[in-house]
Amino acid sequence: MGSLSDSDDDFNPEINTTPLVDVMLVLLIIFIMTIPVMNHAVKIDLPRATNQPDQTKPENINLAIDADGKLFWNEEAIDHNELTSRIATAAQKQPQPELHLRAARTVQYEKVAQVMAAAQSGGLGKIGFVTEPDAK
C-alpha cells in the first residue's frame, strides 16, 4: 500500500504556461502588424452632396359653385365666359395648377358638369372635389 509520503511519482500538478505565453505574444505581434494594413485597405463610398433647386408646387385654383349656380374663382365672382378664359390661361402655366371644385349641396349637377367640361376642354388635367364632412 502506498502512503502519502511516497516520492516515487514526480507528478507536478502545475501547468506550464510558458508555451501559452509565447503563442499569445506571437499572435499579438501578428495582429499589431496586420491591423494598419487592413485599415488602409478599406474603401468607403462617401455620399456626395448635390445642389438641386426645389420643385415649386403649383398653385391651387379654388372654384366654388353656390346654390344659385354662380361661379367663384378664388372667392371672386365670375361668369361662364370668364371661366373659360381663366381656365385657358391657367392651363398654360408650368407647373399646371390643380382645380379644386366646391359645389353647394343643392346645385344642379348640370352646372357641375359644365364646369368640368370647361376645365377639360381648356386643358386642365387635375380636378379635385372639395367636400365637407357631415356634422353629427
Short mmCIF file of N, CA, C and O in Angstrom, two decimals:
data_model
loop_
_atom_site.label_atom_id
_atom_site.label_comp_id
_atom_site.label_asym_id
_atom_site.label_seq_id
_atom_site.Cartn_x
_atom_site.Cartn_y
_atom_site.Cartn_z
N MET A 1 0.82 -1.16 0.00
CA MET A 1 0.00 0.00 0.00
C MET A 1 0.87 1.23 0.00
O MET A 1 1.93 1.26 0.60
N GLY A 2 0.32 2.24 -0.66
CA GLY A 2 1.07 3.47 -0.76
C GLY A 2 0.74 4.42 0.36
O GLY A 2 -0.31 4.34 1.00
N SER A 3 1.65 5.25 0.62
CA SER A 3 1.43 6.25 1.65
C SER A 3 1.49 7.63 1.02
O SER A 3 1.91 7.81 -0.11
N LEU A 4 1.14 8.60 1.77
CA LEU A 4 1.12 9.97 1.27
C LEU A 4 2.52 10.52 1.08
O LEU A 4 2.73 11.47 0.37
N SER A 5 3.43 9.93 1.69
CA SER A 5 4.78 10.46 1.62
C SER A 5 5.61 9.77 0.54
O SER A 5 6.81 9.93 0.51
N ASP A 6 4.98 8.99 -0.35
CA ASP A 6 5.74 8.34 -1.42
C ASP A 6 6.26 9.39 -2.39
O ASP A 6 5.53 10.26 -2.85
N SER A 7 7.47 9.31 -2.72
CA SER A 7 8.06 10.26 -3.64
C SER A 7 8.45 9.55 -4.93
O SER A 7 9.32 10.02 -5.65
N ASP A 8 7.80 8.42 -5.22
CA ASP A 8 8.10 7.69 -6.43
C ASP A 8 7.60 8.45 -7.66
O ASP A 8 8.24 8.44 -8.71
N ASP A 9 6.44 9.05 -7.52
CA ASP A 9 5.87 9.82 -8.65
C ASP A 9 6.43 11.23 -8.61
O ASP A 9 6.43 11.88 -7.57
N ASP A 10 6.85 11.70 -9.76
CA ASP A 10 7.27 13.10 -9.85
C ASP A 10 6.15 13.89 -10.54
O ASP A 10 6.40 14.68 -11.44
N PHE A 11 4.99 13.63 -10.16
CA PHE A 11 3.82 14.29 -10.75
C PHE A 11 3.73 15.69 -10.20
O PHE A 11 3.66 15.92 -9.01
N ASN A 12 3.72 16.67 -11.12
CA ASN A 12 3.62 18.07 -10.74
C ASN A 12 2.27 18.59 -11.24
O ASN A 12 2.05 18.68 -12.44
N PRO A 13 1.38 18.97 -10.38
CA PRO A 13 0.04 19.40 -10.81
C PRO A 13 0.01 20.79 -11.41
O PRO A 13 -1.02 21.23 -11.89
N GLU A 14 1.08 21.55 -11.45
CA GLU A 14 1.08 22.89 -12.02
C GLU A 14 1.20 22.82 -13.54
O GLU A 14 1.90 21.97 -14.09
N ILE A 15 0.52 23.76 -14.23
CA ILE A 15 0.53 23.80 -15.70
C ILE A 15 1.68 24.70 -16.14
O ILE A 15 1.89 25.78 -15.60
N ASN A 16 2.40 24.24 -17.13
CA ASN A 16 3.48 25.02 -17.67
C ASN A 16 2.87 26.04 -18.66
O ASN A 16 2.40 25.68 -19.74
N THR A 17 2.91 27.31 -18.32
CA THR A 17 2.26 28.35 -19.14
C THR A 17 3.24 29.06 -20.06
O THR A 17 2.82 29.93 -20.82
N THR A 18 4.44 28.71 -20.07
CA THR A 18 5.44 29.38 -20.92
C THR A 18 5.12 29.22 -22.40
O THR A 18 5.14 30.21 -23.14
N PRO A 19 4.78 28.03 -22.91
CA PRO A 19 4.43 27.93 -24.33
C PRO A 19 3.15 28.71 -24.67
O PRO A 19 3.05 29.30 -25.75
N LEU A 20 2.23 28.77 -23.75
CA LEU A 20 0.99 29.51 -23.98
C LEU A 20 1.28 31.01 -24.11
O LEU A 20 0.76 31.69 -24.99
N VAL A 21 2.15 31.52 -23.25
CA VAL A 21 2.53 32.93 -23.30
C VAL A 21 3.27 33.22 -24.60
O VAL A 21 3.05 34.27 -25.23
N ASP A 22 4.13 32.32 -25.03
CA ASP A 22 4.86 32.51 -26.28
C ASP A 22 3.90 32.60 -27.47
O ASP A 22 4.05 33.46 -28.35
N VAL A 23 2.93 31.71 -27.52
CA VAL A 23 1.96 31.72 -28.62
C VAL A 23 1.14 33.00 -28.60
O VAL A 23 0.89 33.62 -29.63
N MET A 24 0.72 33.46 -27.45
CA MET A 24 -0.07 34.67 -27.33
C MET A 24 0.73 35.90 -27.77
O MET A 24 0.20 36.79 -28.43
N LEU A 25 2.01 35.95 -27.43
CA LEU A 25 2.84 37.07 -27.84
C LEU A 25 3.05 37.08 -29.36
O LEU A 25 3.03 38.14 -29.98
N VAL A 26 3.22 35.92 -29.95
CA VAL A 26 3.36 35.84 -31.41
C VAL A 26 2.07 36.31 -32.08
O VAL A 26 2.10 37.08 -33.06
N LEU A 27 0.90 35.90 -31.58
CA LEU A 27 -0.39 36.34 -32.15
C LEU A 27 -0.57 37.85 -31.99
O LEU A 27 -1.08 38.52 -32.89
N LEU A 28 -0.15 38.38 -30.85
CA LEU A 28 -0.25 39.81 -30.61
C LEU A 28 0.60 40.59 -31.62
O LEU A 28 0.15 41.59 -32.19
N ILE A 29 1.80 40.11 -31.88
CA ILE A 29 2.67 40.77 -32.86
C ILE A 29 2.07 40.68 -34.25
O ILE A 29 2.08 41.66 -35.01
N ILE A 30 1.50 39.55 -34.61
CA ILE A 30 0.86 39.41 -35.93
C ILE A 30 -0.31 40.38 -36.07
O ILE A 30 -0.46 41.06 -37.10
N PHE A 31 -1.15 40.49 -35.05
CA PHE A 31 -2.28 41.42 -35.11
C PHE A 31 -1.82 42.87 -35.18
O PHE A 31 -2.39 43.69 -35.90
N ILE A 32 -0.77 43.20 -34.44
CA ILE A 32 -0.26 44.57 -34.47
C ILE A 32 0.27 44.91 -35.86
O ILE A 32 0.11 46.04 -36.33
N MET A 33 0.86 43.96 -36.55
CA MET A 33 1.41 44.21 -37.88
C MET A 33 0.31 44.27 -38.95
O MET A 33 0.44 45.01 -39.92
N THR A 34 -0.75 43.51 -38.81
CA THR A 34 -1.75 43.43 -39.88
C THR A 34 -2.87 44.45 -39.75
O THR A 34 -3.52 44.78 -40.75
N ILE A 35 -3.15 44.98 -38.59
CA ILE A 35 -4.26 45.93 -38.42
C ILE A 35 -4.05 47.21 -39.23
O ILE A 35 -4.97 47.66 -39.90
N PRO A 36 -2.87 47.85 -39.23
CA PRO A 36 -2.72 49.05 -40.07
C PRO A 36 -2.89 48.75 -41.55
O PRO A 36 -3.41 49.59 -42.28
N VAL A 37 -2.49 47.58 -42.01
CA VAL A 37 -2.66 47.23 -43.41
C VAL A 37 -4.14 47.09 -43.75
O VAL A 37 -4.61 47.53 -44.79
N MET A 38 -4.91 46.50 -42.86
CA MET A 38 -6.33 46.32 -43.09
C MET A 38 -7.05 47.67 -43.08
O MET A 38 -7.99 47.88 -43.84
N ASN A 39 -6.66 48.60 -42.24
CA ASN A 39 -7.32 49.90 -42.17
C ASN A 39 -7.12 50.69 -43.45
O ASN A 39 -8.00 51.42 -43.88
N HIS A 40 -5.97 50.57 -44.08
CA HIS A 40 -5.72 51.30 -45.31
C HIS A 40 -6.39 50.63 -46.50
O HIS A 40 -6.56 51.27 -47.53
N ALA A 41 -6.79 49.39 -46.38
CA ALA A 41 -7.38 48.68 -47.50
C ALA A 41 -8.89 48.88 -47.59
O ALA A 41 -9.49 48.55 -48.60
N VAL A 42 -9.52 49.43 -46.56
CA VAL A 42 -10.97 49.59 -46.57
C VAL A 42 -11.33 50.83 -47.38
O VAL A 42 -10.85 51.93 -47.10
N LYS A 43 -12.17 50.67 -48.39
CA LYS A 43 -12.62 51.78 -49.21
C LYS A 43 -14.09 52.04 -48.90
O LYS A 43 -14.90 51.13 -48.88
N ILE A 44 -14.39 53.28 -48.69
CA ILE A 44 -15.76 53.67 -48.34
C ILE A 44 -16.27 54.64 -49.39
O ILE A 44 -15.59 55.61 -49.74
N ASP A 45 -17.45 54.38 -49.89
CA ASP A 45 -18.10 55.30 -50.82
C ASP A 45 -18.87 56.32 -50.00
O ASP A 45 -19.91 56.02 -49.42
N LEU A 46 -18.35 57.53 -49.95
CA LEU A 46 -18.99 58.59 -49.19
C LEU A 46 -20.07 59.25 -50.05
O LEU A 46 -19.92 59.37 -51.27
N PRO A 47 -21.15 59.68 -49.42
CA PRO A 47 -22.20 60.34 -50.21
C PRO A 47 -21.72 61.70 -50.69
O PRO A 47 -20.93 62.38 -50.03
N ARG A 48 -22.23 62.09 -51.84
CA ARG A 48 -21.88 63.39 -52.41
C ARG A 48 -23.10 64.30 -52.31
O ARG A 48 -24.22 63.88 -52.61
N ALA A 49 -22.87 65.50 -51.92
CA ALA A 49 -23.96 66.46 -51.80
C ALA A 49 -24.23 67.08 -53.17
O ALA A 49 -23.32 67.45 -53.89
N THR A 50 -25.50 67.16 -53.50
CA THR A 50 -25.88 67.81 -54.75
C THR A 50 -26.78 68.99 -54.42
O THR A 50 -27.55 68.97 -53.45
N ASN A 51 -26.69 69.99 -55.21
CA ASN A 51 -27.48 71.18 -55.01
C ASN A 51 -28.48 71.29 -56.14
O ASN A 51 -28.15 71.71 -57.24
N GLN A 52 -29.71 70.85 -55.87
CA GLN A 52 -30.76 70.90 -56.88
C GLN A 52 -31.84 71.85 -56.40
O GLN A 52 -32.20 71.85 -55.22
N PRO A 53 -32.39 72.63 -57.29
CA PRO A 53 -33.44 73.55 -56.88
C PRO A 53 -34.71 72.78 -56.50
O PRO A 53 -35.01 71.72 -57.06
N ASP A 54 -35.40 73.32 -55.53
CA ASP A 54 -36.66 72.70 -55.12
C ASP A 54 -37.70 72.89 -56.22
O ASP A 54 -37.76 73.93 -56.87
N GLN A 55 -38.51 71.86 -56.38
CA GLN A 55 -39.58 71.96 -57.35
C GLN A 55 -40.71 72.78 -56.75
O GLN A 55 -41.17 72.50 -55.65
N THR A 56 -41.13 73.77 -57.47
CA THR A 56 -42.21 74.61 -56.96
C THR A 56 -43.53 73.89 -57.18
O THR A 56 -43.78 73.32 -58.24
N LYS A 57 -44.34 73.93 -56.16
CA LYS A 57 -45.65 73.30 -56.27
C LYS A 57 -46.60 74.26 -56.97
O LYS A 57 -46.55 75.47 -56.75
N PRO A 58 -47.47 73.71 -57.80
CA PRO A 58 -48.40 74.60 -58.50
C PRO A 58 -49.44 75.16 -57.53
O PRO A 58 -49.74 74.56 -56.51
N GLU A 59 -49.94 76.31 -57.90
CA GLU A 59 -50.99 76.90 -57.08
C GLU A 59 -52.29 76.12 -57.28
O GLU A 59 -52.47 75.45 -58.30
N ASN A 60 -53.15 76.22 -56.32
CA ASN A 60 -54.46 75.58 -56.43
C ASN A 60 -55.48 76.64 -56.80
O ASN A 60 -55.46 77.75 -56.28
N ILE A 61 -56.37 76.28 -57.68
CA ILE A 61 -57.46 77.17 -58.06
C ILE A 61 -58.70 76.68 -57.33
O ILE A 61 -59.13 75.54 -57.53
N ASN A 62 -59.24 77.52 -56.49
CA ASN A 62 -60.46 77.17 -55.75
C ASN A 62 -61.65 77.72 -56.52
O ASN A 62 -61.85 78.93 -56.60
N LEU A 63 -62.44 76.83 -57.09
CA LEU A 63 -63.61 77.22 -57.86
C LEU A 63 -64.83 76.74 -57.09
O LEU A 63 -64.98 75.55 -56.82
N ALA A 64 -65.70 77.68 -56.74
CA ALA A 64 -66.90 77.34 -55.95
C ALA A 64 -68.13 77.63 -56.78
O ALA A 64 -68.18 78.60 -57.56
N ILE A 65 -69.13 76.79 -56.59
CA ILE A 65 -70.44 76.99 -57.21
C ILE A 65 -71.45 77.06 -56.07
O ILE A 65 -71.59 76.10 -55.31
N ASP A 66 -72.13 78.18 -55.96
CA ASP A 66 -73.10 78.30 -54.86
C ASP A 66 -74.44 77.70 -55.28
O ASP A 66 -74.59 77.17 -56.39
N ALA A 67 -75.42 77.79 -54.39
CA ALA A 67 -76.73 77.15 -54.63
C ALA A 67 -77.46 77.75 -55.82
O ALA A 67 -78.27 77.09 -56.46
N ASP A 68 -77.19 79.01 -56.14
CA ASP A 68 -77.84 79.67 -57.28
C ASP A 68 -77.13 79.38 -58.60
O ASP A 68 -77.59 79.82 -59.66
N GLY A 69 -76.00 78.73 -58.57
CA GLY A 69 -75.26 78.40 -59.77
C GLY A 69 -74.21 79.45 -60.13
O GLY A 69 -73.64 79.40 -61.22
N LYS A 70 -73.93 80.39 -59.25
CA LYS A 70 -72.91 81.41 -59.51
C LYS A 70 -71.52 80.80 -59.28
O LYS A 70 -71.32 80.00 -58.38
N LEU A 71 -70.57 81.26 -60.10
CA LEU A 71 -69.21 80.74 -60.04
C LEU A 71 -68.32 81.72 -59.28
O LEU A 71 -68.43 82.94 -59.45
N PHE A 72 -67.39 81.18 -58.48
CA PHE A 72 -66.43 81.99 -57.73
C PHE A 72 -65.04 81.42 -57.94
O PHE A 72 -64.76 80.29 -57.54
N TRP A 73 -64.18 82.20 -58.59
CA TRP A 73 -62.78 81.82 -58.85
C TRP A 73 -61.94 82.42 -57.74
O TRP A 73 -61.73 83.62 -57.71
N ASN A 74 -61.43 81.59 -56.85
CA ASN A 74 -60.67 82.06 -55.68
C ASN A 74 -61.43 83.17 -54.96
O ASN A 74 -60.89 84.24 -54.67
N GLU A 75 -62.71 82.92 -54.70
CA GLU A 75 -63.62 83.80 -53.98
C GLU A 75 -63.93 85.10 -54.72
O GLU A 75 -64.38 86.07 -54.14
N GLU A 76 -63.71 85.13 -56.03
CA GLU A 76 -64.07 86.27 -56.88
C GLU A 76 -65.16 85.81 -57.84
O GLU A 76 -64.99 84.82 -58.55
N ALA A 77 -66.27 86.53 -57.86
CA ALA A 77 -67.41 86.14 -58.71
C ALA A 77 -67.05 86.33 -60.18
O ALA A 77 -66.51 87.37 -60.58
N ILE A 78 -67.31 85.29 -60.98
CA ILE A 78 -67.05 85.34 -62.43
C ILE A 78 -68.24 84.73 -63.15
O ILE A 78 -69.09 84.05 -62.55
N ASP A 79 -68.32 84.96 -64.48
CA ASP A 79 -69.36 84.32 -65.29
C ASP A 79 -68.72 83.19 -66.10
O ASP A 79 -67.52 82.95 -66.04
N HIS A 80 -69.54 82.50 -66.89
CA HIS A 80 -69.07 81.31 -67.61
C HIS A 80 -68.03 81.66 -68.68
O HIS A 80 -67.08 80.92 -68.90
N ASN A 81 -68.20 82.81 -69.36
CA ASN A 81 -67.23 83.20 -70.39
C ASN A 81 -65.86 83.50 -69.77
O ASN A 81 -64.83 83.14 -70.33
N GLU A 82 -65.87 84.18 -68.65
CA GLU A 82 -64.61 84.47 -67.97
C GLU A 82 -63.97 83.20 -67.41
O GLU A 82 -62.76 83.09 -67.36
N LEU A 83 -64.81 82.22 -67.05
CA LEU A 83 -64.30 80.94 -66.56
C LEU A 83 -63.46 80.25 -67.63
O LEU A 83 -62.35 79.78 -67.34
N THR A 84 -63.97 80.20 -68.85
CA THR A 84 -63.23 79.52 -69.92
C THR A 84 -61.92 80.23 -70.23
O THR A 84 -60.90 79.58 -70.48
N SER A 85 -61.91 81.56 -70.19
CA SER A 85 -60.65 82.27 -70.47
C SER A 85 -59.64 82.07 -69.34
O SER A 85 -58.44 81.92 -69.59
N ARG A 86 -60.11 82.06 -68.08
CA ARG A 86 -59.19 81.84 -66.96
C ARG A 86 -58.64 80.42 -66.94
O ARG A 86 -57.49 80.19 -66.58
N ILE A 87 -59.48 79.47 -67.32
CA ILE A 87 -59.01 78.07 -67.39
C ILE A 87 -57.95 77.94 -68.46
O ILE A 87 -56.93 77.27 -68.27
N ALA A 88 -58.16 78.57 -69.61
CA ALA A 88 -57.17 78.51 -70.69
C ALA A 88 -55.85 79.15 -70.26
O ALA A 88 -54.76 78.65 -70.57
N THR A 89 -55.93 80.26 -69.53
CA THR A 89 -54.72 80.91 -69.03
C THR A 89 -54.00 80.04 -68.01
O THR A 89 -52.77 79.91 -68.03
N ALA A 90 -54.77 79.43 -67.11
CA ALA A 90 -54.17 78.59 -66.07
C ALA A 90 -53.57 77.32 -66.66
O ALA A 90 -52.57 76.80 -66.14
N ALA A 91 -54.12 76.81 -67.74
CA ALA A 91 -53.60 75.58 -68.35
C ALA A 91 -52.25 75.81 -69.00
O ALA A 91 -51.48 74.86 -69.18
N GLN A 92 -51.92 77.06 -69.34
CA GLN A 92 -50.63 77.36 -69.97
C GLN A 92 -49.50 77.45 -68.97
O GLN A 92 -48.33 77.40 -69.35
N LYS A 93 -49.80 77.57 -67.67
CA LYS A 93 -48.77 77.72 -66.65
C LYS A 93 -48.02 76.41 -66.45
O LYS A 93 -48.57 75.33 -66.62
N GLN A 94 -46.74 76.53 -66.10
CA GLN A 94 -45.93 75.36 -65.76
C GLN A 94 -45.37 75.56 -64.37
O GLN A 94 -44.73 76.57 -64.13
N PRO A 95 -45.57 74.70 -63.44
CA PRO A 95 -46.40 73.51 -63.47
C PRO A 95 -47.87 73.88 -63.45
O PRO A 95 -48.25 74.93 -62.96
N GLN A 96 -48.65 73.01 -64.03
CA GLN A 96 -50.07 73.27 -64.20
C GLN A 96 -50.80 73.21 -62.85
O GLN A 96 -50.60 72.28 -62.09
N PRO A 97 -51.63 74.20 -62.55
CA PRO A 97 -52.32 74.21 -61.26
C PRO A 97 -53.45 73.17 -61.21
O PRO A 97 -53.92 72.69 -62.23
N GLU A 98 -53.84 72.85 -59.99
CA GLU A 98 -54.96 71.93 -59.78
C GLU A 98 -56.22 72.74 -59.56
O GLU A 98 -56.21 73.78 -58.92
N LEU A 99 -57.33 72.23 -60.08
CA LEU A 99 -58.62 72.88 -59.91
C LEU A 99 -59.36 72.17 -58.78
O LEU A 99 -59.66 70.98 -58.88
N HIS A 100 -59.63 72.89 -57.70
CA HIS A 100 -60.39 72.34 -56.58
C HIS A 100 -61.82 72.86 -56.69
O HIS A 100 -62.07 74.06 -56.54
N LEU A 101 -62.74 71.96 -56.96
CA LEU A 101 -64.13 72.32 -57.21
C LEU A 101 -64.96 72.06 -55.97
O LEU A 101 -64.99 70.95 -55.46
N ARG A 102 -65.62 73.11 -55.51
CA ARG A 102 -66.51 73.00 -54.34
C ARG A 102 -67.89 73.44 -54.80
O ARG A 102 -68.05 74.57 -55.29
N ALA A 103 -68.86 72.56 -54.67
CA ALA A 103 -70.22 72.88 -55.11
C ALA A 103 -71.17 72.75 -53.93
O ALA A 103 -71.00 71.88 -53.07
N ALA A 104 -72.16 73.62 -53.92
CA ALA A 104 -73.18 73.55 -52.87
C ALA A 104 -73.98 72.27 -53.05
O ALA A 104 -74.06 71.70 -54.14
N ARG A 105 -74.58 71.83 -51.98
CA ARG A 105 -75.31 70.56 -51.99
C ARG A 105 -76.53 70.61 -52.91
O ARG A 105 -76.90 69.62 -53.51
N THR A 106 -77.12 71.78 -53.03
CA THR A 106 -78.37 71.89 -53.81
C THR A 106 -78.16 72.36 -55.23
O THR A 106 -79.13 72.55 -55.95
N VAL A 107 -76.91 72.55 -55.66
CA VAL A 107 -76.66 72.99 -57.03
C VAL A 107 -76.99 71.86 -58.00
O VAL A 107 -76.85 70.67 -57.67
N GLN A 108 -77.46 72.22 -59.19
CA GLN A 108 -77.80 71.20 -60.18
C GLN A 108 -76.52 70.56 -60.72
O GLN A 108 -75.51 71.22 -60.92
N TYR A 109 -76.63 69.27 -60.97
CA TYR A 109 -75.47 68.53 -61.47
C TYR A 109 -75.05 69.04 -62.84
O TYR A 109 -73.87 68.99 -63.19
N GLU A 110 -75.98 69.57 -63.59
CA GLU A 110 -75.68 70.10 -64.92
C GLU A 110 -74.62 71.22 -64.84
O GLU A 110 -73.72 71.30 -65.67
N LYS A 111 -74.73 72.06 -63.83
CA LYS A 111 -73.78 73.16 -63.67
C LYS A 111 -72.38 72.62 -63.35
O LYS A 111 -71.38 73.11 -63.89
N VAL A 112 -72.31 71.60 -62.50
CA VAL A 112 -71.03 70.97 -62.17
C VAL A 112 -70.44 70.31 -63.42
O VAL A 112 -69.24 70.42 -63.69
N ALA A 113 -71.27 69.66 -64.21
CA ALA A 113 -70.80 69.00 -65.43
C ALA A 113 -70.30 70.03 -66.44
O ALA A 113 -69.30 69.78 -67.14
N GLN A 114 -70.93 71.20 -66.51
CA GLN A 114 -70.46 72.25 -67.42
C GLN A 114 -69.08 72.76 -67.01
O GLN A 114 -68.22 72.99 -67.86
N VAL A 115 -68.88 72.94 -65.72
CA VAL A 115 -67.58 73.40 -65.23
C VAL A 115 -66.51 72.35 -65.51
O VAL A 115 -65.39 72.67 -65.94
N MET A 116 -66.84 71.07 -65.30
CA MET A 116 -65.87 70.01 -65.57
C MET A 116 -65.54 69.93 -67.06
O MET A 116 -64.38 69.74 -67.44
N ALA A 117 -66.54 70.10 -67.91
CA ALA A 117 -66.30 70.09 -69.36
C ALA A 117 -65.44 71.28 -69.78
O ALA A 117 -64.57 71.16 -70.64
N ALA A 118 -65.69 72.44 -69.17
CA ALA A 118 -64.88 73.63 -69.49
C ALA A 118 -63.43 73.42 -69.06
O ALA A 118 -62.51 73.83 -69.77
N ALA A 119 -63.23 72.79 -67.91
CA ALA A 119 -61.87 72.53 -67.45
C ALA A 119 -61.16 71.54 -68.37
O ALA A 119 -59.97 71.70 -68.69
N GLN A 120 -61.87 70.52 -68.81
CA GLN A 120 -61.27 69.53 -69.69
C GLN A 120 -60.96 70.13 -71.05
O GLN A 120 -59.88 69.92 -71.60
N SER A 121 -61.88 70.89 -71.61
CA SER A 121 -61.64 71.47 -72.94
C SER A 121 -60.59 72.58 -72.87
O SER A 121 -59.89 72.84 -73.85
N GLY A 122 -60.47 73.23 -71.70
CA GLY A 122 -59.46 74.27 -71.54
C GLY A 122 -58.05 73.73 -71.36
O GLY A 122 -57.08 74.45 -71.51
N GLY A 123 -57.92 72.45 -70.99
CA GLY A 123 -56.60 71.83 -70.88
C GLY A 123 -56.13 71.56 -69.47
O GLY A 123 -55.00 71.14 -69.28
N LEU A 124 -56.98 71.78 -68.46
CA LEU A 124 -56.58 71.45 -67.09
C LEU A 124 -56.67 69.94 -66.90
O LEU A 124 -57.68 69.32 -67.22
N GLY A 125 -55.62 69.36 -66.36
CA GLY A 125 -55.57 67.91 -66.23
C GLY A 125 -55.98 67.38 -64.87
O GLY A 125 -56.34 66.22 -64.74
N LYS A 126 -55.93 68.22 -63.83
CA LYS A 126 -56.22 67.74 -62.48
C LYS A 126 -57.40 68.52 -61.91
O LYS A 126 -57.34 69.74 -61.78
N ILE A 127 -58.43 67.77 -61.55
CA ILE A 127 -59.61 68.35 -60.92
C ILE A 127 -59.87 67.58 -59.64
O ILE A 127 -59.91 66.35 -59.64
N GLY A 128 -60.03 68.31 -58.55
CA GLY A 128 -60.33 67.69 -57.27
C GLY A 128 -61.65 68.23 -56.74
O GLY A 128 -62.01 69.38 -56.98
N PHE A 129 -62.38 67.39 -56.04
CA PHE A 129 -63.66 67.80 -55.45
C PHE A 129 -63.46 68.02 -53.96
O PHE A 129 -62.94 67.16 -53.26
N VAL A 130 -63.90 69.17 -53.48
CA VAL A 130 -63.79 69.52 -52.06
C VAL A 130 -65.15 69.29 -51.44
O VAL A 130 -66.16 69.81 -51.89
N THR A 131 -65.16 68.51 -50.36
CA THR A 131 -66.40 68.24 -49.65
C THR A 131 -66.23 68.59 -48.19
O THR A 131 -65.12 68.75 -47.71
N GLU A 132 -67.33 68.70 -47.51
CA GLU A 132 -67.32 68.96 -46.07
C GLU A 132 -67.89 67.75 -45.36
O GLU A 132 -68.88 67.17 -45.81
N PRO A 133 -67.30 67.36 -44.24
CA PRO A 133 -67.83 66.20 -43.51
C PRO A 133 -69.17 66.51 -42.88
O PRO A 133 -69.50 67.67 -42.59
N ASP A 134 -69.96 65.47 -42.69
CA ASP A 134 -71.26 65.62 -42.04
C ASP A 134 -71.06 66.02 -40.59
O ASP A 134 -70.23 65.45 -39.88
N ALA A 135 -71.85 66.96 -40.13
CA ALA A 135 -71.81 67.37 -38.73
C ALA A 135 -72.79 66.50 -37.97
O ALA A 135 -73.97 66.48 -38.25
N LYS A 136 -72.30 65.75 -37.03
CA LYS A 136 -73.18 64.85 -36.25
C LYS A 136 -73.32 65.31 -34.84
O LYS A 136 -72.54 65.83 -34.20
#
